[in-house]
Short mmCIF file of C-alpha atoms and ligand atoms in Angstrom, two decimals:
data_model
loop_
_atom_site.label_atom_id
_atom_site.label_comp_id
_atom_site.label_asym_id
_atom_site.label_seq_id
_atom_site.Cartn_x
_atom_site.Cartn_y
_atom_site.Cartn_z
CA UNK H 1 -13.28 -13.61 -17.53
CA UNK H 2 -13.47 -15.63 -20.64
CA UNK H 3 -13.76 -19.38 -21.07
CA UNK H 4 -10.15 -19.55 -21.99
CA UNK H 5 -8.78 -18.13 -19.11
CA UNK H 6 -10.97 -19.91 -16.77
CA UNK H 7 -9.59 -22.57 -18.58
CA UNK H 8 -6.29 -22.35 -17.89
CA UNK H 9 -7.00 -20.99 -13.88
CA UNK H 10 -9.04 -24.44 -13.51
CA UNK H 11 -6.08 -26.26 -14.80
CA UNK H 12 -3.64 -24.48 -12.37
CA UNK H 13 -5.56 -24.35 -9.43
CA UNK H 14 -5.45 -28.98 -9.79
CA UNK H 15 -1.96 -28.05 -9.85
CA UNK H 16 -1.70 -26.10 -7.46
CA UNK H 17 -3.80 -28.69 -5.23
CA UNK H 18 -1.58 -31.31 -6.09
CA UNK H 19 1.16 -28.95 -5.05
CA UNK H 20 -0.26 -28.81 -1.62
CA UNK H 21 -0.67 -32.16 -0.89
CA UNK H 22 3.30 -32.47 -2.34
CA UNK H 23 4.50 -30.17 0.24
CA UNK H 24 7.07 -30.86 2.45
CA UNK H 25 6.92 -27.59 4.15
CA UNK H 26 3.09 -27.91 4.78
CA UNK H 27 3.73 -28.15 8.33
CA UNK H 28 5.41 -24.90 9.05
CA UNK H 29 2.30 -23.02 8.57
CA UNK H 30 0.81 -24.40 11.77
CA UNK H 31 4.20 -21.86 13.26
CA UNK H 32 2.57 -18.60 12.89
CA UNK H 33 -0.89 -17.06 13.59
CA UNK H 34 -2.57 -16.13 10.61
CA UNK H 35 -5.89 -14.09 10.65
CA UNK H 36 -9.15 -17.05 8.88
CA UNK H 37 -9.56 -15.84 5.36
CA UNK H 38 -6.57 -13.70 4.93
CA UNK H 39 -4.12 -14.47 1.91
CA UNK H 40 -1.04 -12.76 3.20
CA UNK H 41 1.17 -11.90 0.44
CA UNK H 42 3.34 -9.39 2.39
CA UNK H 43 5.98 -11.23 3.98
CA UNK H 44 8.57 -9.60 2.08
CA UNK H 45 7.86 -6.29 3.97
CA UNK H 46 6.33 -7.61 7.43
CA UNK H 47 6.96 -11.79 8.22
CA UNK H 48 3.80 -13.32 9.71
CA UNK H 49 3.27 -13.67 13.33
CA UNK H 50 5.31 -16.80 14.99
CA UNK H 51 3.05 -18.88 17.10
CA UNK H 52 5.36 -18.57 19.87
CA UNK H 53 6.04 -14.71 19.32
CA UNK H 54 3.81 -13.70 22.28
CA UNK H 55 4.75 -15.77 25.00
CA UNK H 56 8.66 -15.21 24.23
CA UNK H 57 8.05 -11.14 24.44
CA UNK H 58 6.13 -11.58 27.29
CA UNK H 59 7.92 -13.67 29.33
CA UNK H 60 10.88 -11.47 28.88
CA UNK H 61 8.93 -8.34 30.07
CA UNK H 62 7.29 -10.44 32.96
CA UNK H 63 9.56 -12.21 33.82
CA UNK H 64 13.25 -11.25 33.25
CA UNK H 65 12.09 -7.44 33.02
CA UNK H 66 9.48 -7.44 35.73
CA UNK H 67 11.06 -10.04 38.30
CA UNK H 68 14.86 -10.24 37.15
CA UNK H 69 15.20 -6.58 36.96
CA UNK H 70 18.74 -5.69 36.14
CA UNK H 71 20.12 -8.81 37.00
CA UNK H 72 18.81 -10.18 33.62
CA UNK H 73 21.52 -8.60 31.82
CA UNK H 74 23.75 -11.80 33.27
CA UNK H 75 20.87 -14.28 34.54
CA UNK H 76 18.87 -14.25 31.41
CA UNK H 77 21.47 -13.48 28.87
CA UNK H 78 20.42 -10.44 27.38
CA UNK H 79 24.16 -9.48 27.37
CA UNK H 80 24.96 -11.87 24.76
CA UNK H 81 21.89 -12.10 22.60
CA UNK H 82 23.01 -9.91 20.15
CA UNK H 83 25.56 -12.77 19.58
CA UNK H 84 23.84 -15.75 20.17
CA UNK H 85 21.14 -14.45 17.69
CA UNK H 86 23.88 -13.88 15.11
CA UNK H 87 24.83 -17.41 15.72
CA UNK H 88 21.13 -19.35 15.40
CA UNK H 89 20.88 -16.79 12.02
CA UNK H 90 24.25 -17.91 10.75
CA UNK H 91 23.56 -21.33 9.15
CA UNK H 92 20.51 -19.63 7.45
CA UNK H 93 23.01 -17.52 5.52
CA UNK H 94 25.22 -19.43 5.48
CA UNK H 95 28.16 -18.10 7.88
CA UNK H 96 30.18 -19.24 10.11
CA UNK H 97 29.26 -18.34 13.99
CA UNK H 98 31.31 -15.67 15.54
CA UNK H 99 30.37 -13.42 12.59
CA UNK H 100 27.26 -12.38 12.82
CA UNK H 101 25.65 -10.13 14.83
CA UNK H 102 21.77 -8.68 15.43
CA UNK H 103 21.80 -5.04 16.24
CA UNK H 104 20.16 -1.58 15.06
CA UNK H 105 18.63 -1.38 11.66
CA UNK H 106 19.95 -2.44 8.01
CA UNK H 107 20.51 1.55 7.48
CA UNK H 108 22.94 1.52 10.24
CA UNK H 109 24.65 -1.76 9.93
CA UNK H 110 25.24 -0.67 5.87
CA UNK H 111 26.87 2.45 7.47
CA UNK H 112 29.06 0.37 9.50
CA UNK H 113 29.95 -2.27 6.50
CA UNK H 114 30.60 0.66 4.19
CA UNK H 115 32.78 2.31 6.70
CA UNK H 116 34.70 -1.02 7.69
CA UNK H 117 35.06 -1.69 4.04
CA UNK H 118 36.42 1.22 2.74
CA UNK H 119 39.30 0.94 6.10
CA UNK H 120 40.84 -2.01 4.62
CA UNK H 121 41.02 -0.25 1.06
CA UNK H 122 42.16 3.33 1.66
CA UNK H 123 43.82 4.22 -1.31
CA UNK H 124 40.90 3.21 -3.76
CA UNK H 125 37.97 6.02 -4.89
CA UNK H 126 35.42 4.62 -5.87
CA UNK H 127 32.29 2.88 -4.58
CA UNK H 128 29.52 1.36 -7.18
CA UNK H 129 26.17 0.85 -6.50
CA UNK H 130 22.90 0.12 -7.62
CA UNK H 131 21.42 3.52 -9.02
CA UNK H 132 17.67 1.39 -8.81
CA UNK H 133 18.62 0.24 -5.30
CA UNK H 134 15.84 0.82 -2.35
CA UNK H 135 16.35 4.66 -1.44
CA UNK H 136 17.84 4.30 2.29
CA UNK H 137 20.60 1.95 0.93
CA UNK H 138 21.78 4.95 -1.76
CA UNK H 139 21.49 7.52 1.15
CA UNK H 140 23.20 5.99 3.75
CA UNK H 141 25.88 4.79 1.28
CA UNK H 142 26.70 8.58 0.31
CA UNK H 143 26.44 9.78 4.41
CA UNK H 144 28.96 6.70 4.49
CA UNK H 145 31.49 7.96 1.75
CA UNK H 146 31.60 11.56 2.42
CA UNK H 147 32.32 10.97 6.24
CA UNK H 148 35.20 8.34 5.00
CA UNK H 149 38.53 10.17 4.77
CA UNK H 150 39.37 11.21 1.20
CA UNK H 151 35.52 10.95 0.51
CA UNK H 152 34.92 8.33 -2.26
CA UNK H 153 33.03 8.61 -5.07
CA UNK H 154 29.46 6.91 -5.37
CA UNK H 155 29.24 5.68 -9.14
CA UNK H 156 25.60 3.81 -9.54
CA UNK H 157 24.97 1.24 -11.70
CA UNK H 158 22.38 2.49 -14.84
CA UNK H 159 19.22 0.27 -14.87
CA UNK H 160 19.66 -2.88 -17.04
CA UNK H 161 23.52 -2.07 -17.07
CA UNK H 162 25.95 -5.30 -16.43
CA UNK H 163 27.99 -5.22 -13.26
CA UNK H 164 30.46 -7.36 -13.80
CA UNK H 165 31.44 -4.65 -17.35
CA UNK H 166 31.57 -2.14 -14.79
CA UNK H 167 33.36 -3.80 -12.34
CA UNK H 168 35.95 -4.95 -14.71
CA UNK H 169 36.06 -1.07 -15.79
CA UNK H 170 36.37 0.63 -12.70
CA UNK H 171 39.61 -1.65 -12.26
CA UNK H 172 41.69 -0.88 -9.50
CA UNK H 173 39.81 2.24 -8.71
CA UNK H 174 37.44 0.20 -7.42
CA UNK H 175 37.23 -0.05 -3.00
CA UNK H 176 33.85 -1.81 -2.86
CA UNK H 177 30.42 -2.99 -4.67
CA UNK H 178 27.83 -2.39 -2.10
CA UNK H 179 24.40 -4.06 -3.26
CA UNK H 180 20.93 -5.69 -2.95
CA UNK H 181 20.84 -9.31 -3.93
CA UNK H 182 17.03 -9.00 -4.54
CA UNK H 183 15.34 -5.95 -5.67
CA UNK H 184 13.09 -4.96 -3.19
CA UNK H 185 11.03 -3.45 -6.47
CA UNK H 186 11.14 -5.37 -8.97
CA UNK H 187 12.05 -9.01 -7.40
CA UNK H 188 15.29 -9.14 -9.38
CA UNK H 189 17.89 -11.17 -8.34
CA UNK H 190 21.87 -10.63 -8.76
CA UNK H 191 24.44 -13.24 -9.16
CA UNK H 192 25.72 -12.55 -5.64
CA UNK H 193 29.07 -15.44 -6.34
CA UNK H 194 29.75 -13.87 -9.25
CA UNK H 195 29.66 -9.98 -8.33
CA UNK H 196 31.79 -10.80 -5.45
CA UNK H 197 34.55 -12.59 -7.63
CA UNK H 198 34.35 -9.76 -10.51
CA UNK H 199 34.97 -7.43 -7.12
CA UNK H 200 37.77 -9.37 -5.82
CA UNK H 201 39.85 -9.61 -9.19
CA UNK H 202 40.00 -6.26 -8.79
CA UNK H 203 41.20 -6.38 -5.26
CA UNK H 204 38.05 -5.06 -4.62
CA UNK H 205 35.47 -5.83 -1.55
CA UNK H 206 31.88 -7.18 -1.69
CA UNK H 207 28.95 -5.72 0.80
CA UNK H 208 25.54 -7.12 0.06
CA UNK H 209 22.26 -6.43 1.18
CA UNK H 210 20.41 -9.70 1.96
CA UNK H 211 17.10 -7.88 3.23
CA UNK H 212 14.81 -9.96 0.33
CA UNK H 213 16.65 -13.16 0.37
CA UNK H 214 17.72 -14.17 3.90
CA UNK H 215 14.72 -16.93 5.00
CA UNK H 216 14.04 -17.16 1.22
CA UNK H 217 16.48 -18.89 -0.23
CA UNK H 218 19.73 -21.03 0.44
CA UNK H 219 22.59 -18.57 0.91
CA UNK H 220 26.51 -19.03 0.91
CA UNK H 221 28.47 -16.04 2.50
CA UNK H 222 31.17 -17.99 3.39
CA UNK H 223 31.56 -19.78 0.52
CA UNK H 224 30.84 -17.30 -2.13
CA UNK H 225 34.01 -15.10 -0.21
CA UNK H 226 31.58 -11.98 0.63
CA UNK H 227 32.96 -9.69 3.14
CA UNK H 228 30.12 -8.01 4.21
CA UNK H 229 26.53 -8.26 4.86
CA UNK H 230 23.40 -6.85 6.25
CA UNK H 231 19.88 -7.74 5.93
CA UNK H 232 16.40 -7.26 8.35
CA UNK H 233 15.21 -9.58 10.34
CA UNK H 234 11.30 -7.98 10.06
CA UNK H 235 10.97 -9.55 6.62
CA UNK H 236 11.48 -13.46 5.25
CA UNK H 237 12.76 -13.98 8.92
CA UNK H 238 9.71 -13.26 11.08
CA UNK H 239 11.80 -11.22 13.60
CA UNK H 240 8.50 -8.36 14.05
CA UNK H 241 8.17 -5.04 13.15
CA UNK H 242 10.74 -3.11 13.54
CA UNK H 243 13.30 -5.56 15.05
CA UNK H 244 16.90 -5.13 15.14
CA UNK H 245 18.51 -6.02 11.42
CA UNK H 246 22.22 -8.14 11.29
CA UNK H 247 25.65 -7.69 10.20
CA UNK H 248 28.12 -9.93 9.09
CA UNK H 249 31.93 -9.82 8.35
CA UNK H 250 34.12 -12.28 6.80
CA UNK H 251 36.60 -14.07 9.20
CA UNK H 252 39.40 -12.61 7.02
CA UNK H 253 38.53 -9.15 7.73
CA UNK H 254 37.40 -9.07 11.96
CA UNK H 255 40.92 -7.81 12.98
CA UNK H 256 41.74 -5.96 10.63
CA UNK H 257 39.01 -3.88 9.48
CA UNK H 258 37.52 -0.31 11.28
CA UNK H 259 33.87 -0.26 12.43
CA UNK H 260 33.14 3.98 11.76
CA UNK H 261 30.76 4.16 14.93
CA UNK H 262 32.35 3.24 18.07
CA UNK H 263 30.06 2.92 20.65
CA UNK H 264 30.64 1.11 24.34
CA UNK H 265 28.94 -1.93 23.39
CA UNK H 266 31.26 -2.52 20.75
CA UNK H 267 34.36 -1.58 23.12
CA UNK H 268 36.71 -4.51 24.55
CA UNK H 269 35.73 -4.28 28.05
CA UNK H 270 32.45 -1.95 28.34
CA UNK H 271 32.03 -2.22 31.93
CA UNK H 272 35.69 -0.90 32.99
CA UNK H 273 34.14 2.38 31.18
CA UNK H 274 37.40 3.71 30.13
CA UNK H 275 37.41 7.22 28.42
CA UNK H 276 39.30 5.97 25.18
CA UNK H 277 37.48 3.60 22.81
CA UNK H 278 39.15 0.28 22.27
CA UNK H 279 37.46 -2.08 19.83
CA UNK H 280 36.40 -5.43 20.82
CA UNK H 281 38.33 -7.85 18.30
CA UNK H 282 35.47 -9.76 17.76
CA UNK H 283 32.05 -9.37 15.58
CA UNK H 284 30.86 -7.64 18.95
CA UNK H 285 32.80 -4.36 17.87
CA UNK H 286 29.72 -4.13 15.55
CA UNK H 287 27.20 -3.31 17.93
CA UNK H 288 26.92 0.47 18.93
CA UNK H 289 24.76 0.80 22.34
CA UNK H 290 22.83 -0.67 24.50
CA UNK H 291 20.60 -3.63 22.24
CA UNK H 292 16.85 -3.67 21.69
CA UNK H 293 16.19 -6.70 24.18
CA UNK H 294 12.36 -6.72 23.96
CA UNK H 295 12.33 -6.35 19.89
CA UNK H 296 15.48 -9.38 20.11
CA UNK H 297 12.88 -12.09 22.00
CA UNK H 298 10.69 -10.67 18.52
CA UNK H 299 13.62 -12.48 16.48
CA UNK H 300 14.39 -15.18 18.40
CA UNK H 301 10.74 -16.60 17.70
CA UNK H 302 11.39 -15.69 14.41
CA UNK H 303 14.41 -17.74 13.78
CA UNK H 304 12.75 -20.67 15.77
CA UNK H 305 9.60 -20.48 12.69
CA UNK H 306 13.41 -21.78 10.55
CA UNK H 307 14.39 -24.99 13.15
CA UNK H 308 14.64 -27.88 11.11
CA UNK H 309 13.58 -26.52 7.69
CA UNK H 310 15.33 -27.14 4.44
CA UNK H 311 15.71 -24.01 2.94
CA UNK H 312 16.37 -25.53 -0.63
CA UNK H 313 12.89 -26.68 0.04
CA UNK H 314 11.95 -23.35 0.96
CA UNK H 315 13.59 -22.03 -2.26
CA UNK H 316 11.80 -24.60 -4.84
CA UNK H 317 8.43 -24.04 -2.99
CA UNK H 318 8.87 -19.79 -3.60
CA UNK H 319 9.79 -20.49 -6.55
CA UNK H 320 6.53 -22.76 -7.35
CA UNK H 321 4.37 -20.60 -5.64
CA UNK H 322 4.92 -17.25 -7.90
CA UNK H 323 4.98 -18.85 -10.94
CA UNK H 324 1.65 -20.33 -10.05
CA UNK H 325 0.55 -16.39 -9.27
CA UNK H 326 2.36 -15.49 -12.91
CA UNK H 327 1.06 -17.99 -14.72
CA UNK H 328 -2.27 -17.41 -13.84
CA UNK H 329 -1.89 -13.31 -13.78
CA UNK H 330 -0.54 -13.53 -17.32
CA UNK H 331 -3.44 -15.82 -18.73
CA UNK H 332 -6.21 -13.28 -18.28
CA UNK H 333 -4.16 -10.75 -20.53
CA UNK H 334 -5.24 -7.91 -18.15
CA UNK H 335 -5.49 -4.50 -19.82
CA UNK H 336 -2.48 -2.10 -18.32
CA UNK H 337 -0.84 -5.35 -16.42
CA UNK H 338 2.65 -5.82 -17.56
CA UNK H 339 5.27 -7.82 -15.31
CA UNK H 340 7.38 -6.14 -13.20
CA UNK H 341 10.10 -9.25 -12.44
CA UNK H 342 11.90 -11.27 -14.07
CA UNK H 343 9.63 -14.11 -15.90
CA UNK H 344 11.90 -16.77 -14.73
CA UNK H 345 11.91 -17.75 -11.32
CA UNK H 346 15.34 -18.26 -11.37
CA UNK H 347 16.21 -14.86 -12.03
CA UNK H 348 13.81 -13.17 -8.81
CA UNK H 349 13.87 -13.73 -5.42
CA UNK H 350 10.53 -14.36 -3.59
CA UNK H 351 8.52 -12.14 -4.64
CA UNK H 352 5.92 -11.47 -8.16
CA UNK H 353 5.71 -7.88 -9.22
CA UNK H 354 3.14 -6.47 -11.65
CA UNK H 355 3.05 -2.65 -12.87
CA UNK H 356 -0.44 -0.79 -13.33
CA UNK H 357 -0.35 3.04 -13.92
CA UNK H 358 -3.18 3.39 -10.63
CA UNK H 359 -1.02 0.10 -8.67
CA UNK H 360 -1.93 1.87 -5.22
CA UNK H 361 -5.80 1.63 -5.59
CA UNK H 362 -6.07 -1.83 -7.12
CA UNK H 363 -3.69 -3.24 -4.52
CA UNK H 364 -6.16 -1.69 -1.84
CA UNK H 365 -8.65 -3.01 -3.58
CA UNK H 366 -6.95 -6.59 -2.66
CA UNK H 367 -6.68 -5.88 0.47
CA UNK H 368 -10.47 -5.31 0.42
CA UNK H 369 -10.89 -9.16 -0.06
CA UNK H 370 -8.28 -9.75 2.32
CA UNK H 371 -5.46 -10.79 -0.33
CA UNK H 372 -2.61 -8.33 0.81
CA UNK H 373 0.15 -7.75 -1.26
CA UNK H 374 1.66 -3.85 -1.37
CA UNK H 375 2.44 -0.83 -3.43
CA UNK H 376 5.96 0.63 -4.46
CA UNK H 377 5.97 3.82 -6.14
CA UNK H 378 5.59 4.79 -8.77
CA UNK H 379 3.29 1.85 -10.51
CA UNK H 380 4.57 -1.18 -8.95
CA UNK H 381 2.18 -3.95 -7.22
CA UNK H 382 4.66 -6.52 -4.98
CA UNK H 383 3.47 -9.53 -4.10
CA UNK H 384 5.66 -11.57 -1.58
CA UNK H 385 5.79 -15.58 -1.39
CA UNK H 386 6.54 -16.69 2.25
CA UNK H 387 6.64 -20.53 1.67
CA UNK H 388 6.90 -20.97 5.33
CA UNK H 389 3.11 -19.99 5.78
CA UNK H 390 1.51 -19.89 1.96
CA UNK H 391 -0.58 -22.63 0.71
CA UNK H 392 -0.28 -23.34 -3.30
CA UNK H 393 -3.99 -22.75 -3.76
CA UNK H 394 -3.56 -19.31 -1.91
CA UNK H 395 -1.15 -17.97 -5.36
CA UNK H 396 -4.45 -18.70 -7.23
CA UNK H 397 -7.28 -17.15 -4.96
CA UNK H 398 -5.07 -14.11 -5.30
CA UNK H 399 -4.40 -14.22 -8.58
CA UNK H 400 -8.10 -14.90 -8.96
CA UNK H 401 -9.26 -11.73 -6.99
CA UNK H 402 -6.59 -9.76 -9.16
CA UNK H 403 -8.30 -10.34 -12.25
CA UNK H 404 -11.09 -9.68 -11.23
CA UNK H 405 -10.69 -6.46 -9.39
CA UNK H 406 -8.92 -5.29 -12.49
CA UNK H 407 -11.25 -6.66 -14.89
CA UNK H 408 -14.25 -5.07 -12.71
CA UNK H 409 -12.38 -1.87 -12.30
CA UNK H 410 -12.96 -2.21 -9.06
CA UNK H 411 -9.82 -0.18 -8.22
CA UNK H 412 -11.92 3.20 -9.86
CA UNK H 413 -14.02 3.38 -5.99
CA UNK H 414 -12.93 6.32 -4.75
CA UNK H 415 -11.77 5.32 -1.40
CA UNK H 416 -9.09 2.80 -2.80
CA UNK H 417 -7.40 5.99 -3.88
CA UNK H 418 -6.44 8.01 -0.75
CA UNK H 419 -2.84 6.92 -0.07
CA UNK H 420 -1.84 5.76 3.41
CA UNK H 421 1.39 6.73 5.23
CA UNK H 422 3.16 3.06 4.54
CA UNK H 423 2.14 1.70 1.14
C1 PLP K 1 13.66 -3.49 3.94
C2 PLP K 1 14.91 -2.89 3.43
C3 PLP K 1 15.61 -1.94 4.16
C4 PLP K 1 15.08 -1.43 5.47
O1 PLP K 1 16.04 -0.74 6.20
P1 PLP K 1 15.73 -0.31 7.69
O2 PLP K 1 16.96 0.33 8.15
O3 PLP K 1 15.36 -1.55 8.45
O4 PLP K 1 14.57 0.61 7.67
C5 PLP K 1 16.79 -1.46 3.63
N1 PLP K 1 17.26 -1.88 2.44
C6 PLP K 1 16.61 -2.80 1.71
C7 PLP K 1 17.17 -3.25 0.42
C8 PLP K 1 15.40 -3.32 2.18
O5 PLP K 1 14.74 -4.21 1.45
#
């Protein structure tokens, strides 16, 4: 490293410092379990591990599993935890309770949006997407057109390509946009108010996918007029791996609109087991089967990491935290390093993304020195900002070890090539 660029990493790191002792959100770290020496830049695929996680899983299995038995579907409300859940998540998206609901995975509850979406606009063809959007959302979007009736075309958005032209273009062709706010690539963020109004002047619906910014960032849903939603709760949320993702729909549309897999959880009255499936009216008529109770107590602890925290704080501290990793990336000048997000914070979500043609061995190399980030094919190196847990002068020790693994080559070791199943 030359004197320069140690320089400019000694300047940011009394910034970053300073930073620290600013915080407002310095006491939410003391919320989750974090392994000693670990600088855990991976919250944006797997949340860290709520201090209270544990003892809420266990005392359900103990407790209302082991000693409640069946009765716990009344006595300990596991009947209605898919709701109340979708209620404590609400004001972190900003929705109104009674609209939200925690249940199967983001690939299912797209499904479902898609499907109750294009019900409310069955004369209109067309469905546009995000052509760069994360793979499961462009599958399940095409199992959900061809199994609509008439079977919609999926038009995708070319990379770099202006929505809002397209929108406008599509006209009233147009049933439904259908995606991410935040890249989960490249940390890009859309204008979520805006798509949705370019949609709706052309009497079309919005459906978002809120997997990279819901727990990052202030969000509107009810104000900004989206109709639906989906996200995970594994990520920014702290829900566990693998827990059950949400679902929201706009007040406007409940009644009206058809949910494309009816299930008995979703029925009226489940328990008078009637052969003919008649939808609940509520946001319950999302749900399929039977919920994932154990994986639920997961995201209740989860949502309790967010009681009492401002999440405009939250969004000004992500934002401070990668551009302290950025800044300090880009002053080394590292040979094959080019940025992967948008340079302004404004324009990402929570996350710092940096492209190198071998990406998979340098970011085991990281992990080496216990700074874990991850790898996205085909050359991109994510690193996620959880402000809940992160420390300012943690964006610098991993920026740090970055340079200097590059720098070193220390990515060439042969054993930081052999890729894993989960990257
Ligand atoms: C994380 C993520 C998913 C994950 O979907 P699952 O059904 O939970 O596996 C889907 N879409 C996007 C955009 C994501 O970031």
């Amino acid at each position: 490293m030359n004197a320069e660029t140690e320089l400019a990493l000694a300047r940011l790191e009394e910034e970053a410092e300073q930073a620290d002792r600013d915080d407002p959100l310095t006491a939410a770290r003391q919320r989750f379990t974090i392994p000693e020496g670990v600088v855990y830049l991976d919250g944006n695929s797997l949340g860290a591990l709520p201090r209270g996680a544990a003892e809420t899983i266990e005392r359900c299995v103990r407790r209302e599993w082991g000693e409640g038995l069946v009765g716990s579907w009344n006595e300990a409300g596991w009947y209605e935890l898919p709701l109340r859940l979708g209620d404590r998540l609400a004001p972190i998206v900003g929705a109104e309770p009674g609209h939200l609901v925690v249940c199967d995975t983001t690939t299912l509850n797209l499904y479902k949006a898609l499907g109750a979406a294009l019900s409310l606009r069955r004369e209109r063809r067309v469905v546009l997407v995000d052509g760069g959007d994360f793979p499961t959302n462009l599958y399940i979007t095409r199992s959900a057109l061809a199994a609509a009736p008439g079977a919609p075309e999926c038009v995708e958005l070319e990379p770099g390509e202006d929505p809002l032209a397209r929108i406008a273009a599509l006209g009233d062709r147009l049933a439904a946009v259908a995606m991410s706010h935040v890249s989960y690539r490249t940390g890009a963020m859309r204008d979520l108010a805006a798509v949705t109004a370019a949609a709706h002047r052309q009497g079309a619906l919005a459906v978002w996918d809120l997997c990279h910014s819901a727990g990052a960032m202030p969000l509107e849903l009810a104000r900004s007029g989206v109709d639906f939603a989906v996200g995970c709760t594994y990520k920014y949320l702290n829900g566990g791996p693998g827990a059950p993702a949400w679902i929201y729909v706009a007040p406007c549309h409940l009644a009206e609109c058809e949910q494309p897999l009816a299930g008995w959880m979703g029925h009226a009255s489940p328990f008078d087991f009637e052969p003919r499936h008649r939808r609940h009216p509520g946001i319950r008529a999302f749900l399929c089967g039977t919920p994932h109770i154990v994986s639920m107590r997961g995201v209740e602890a989860g949502l309790a990491t967010f009681d009492g925290i401002d999440l405009a704080a939250v969004r000004e501290k992500s934002m401070r935290l990668g551009e302290l990793f950025r800044r300090a990336v880009e002053a080394a000048r590292l040979p094959r390093v080019e940025l992967a997000c948008p340079a302004d914070p404004a324009a990402r979500g929570s996350q710092v993304c940096f492209r190198h043609p071998r990406g998979y061995a340098v970011v085991q190399a990281l992990i080496e020195q216990r700074v874990i980030g991850d790898f996205r094919a085909p050359d991109v190196m994510r690193f996620g900002f959880a402000p809940l847990y992160l420390r300012h002068v943690e964006a610098l020790r991993a920026a740090r070890s970055l340079i200097g693994c590059v720098e070193a080559e220390v990515w060439r070791q042969e054993r930081f090539a052999r890729r894993a199943d989960v990257t």
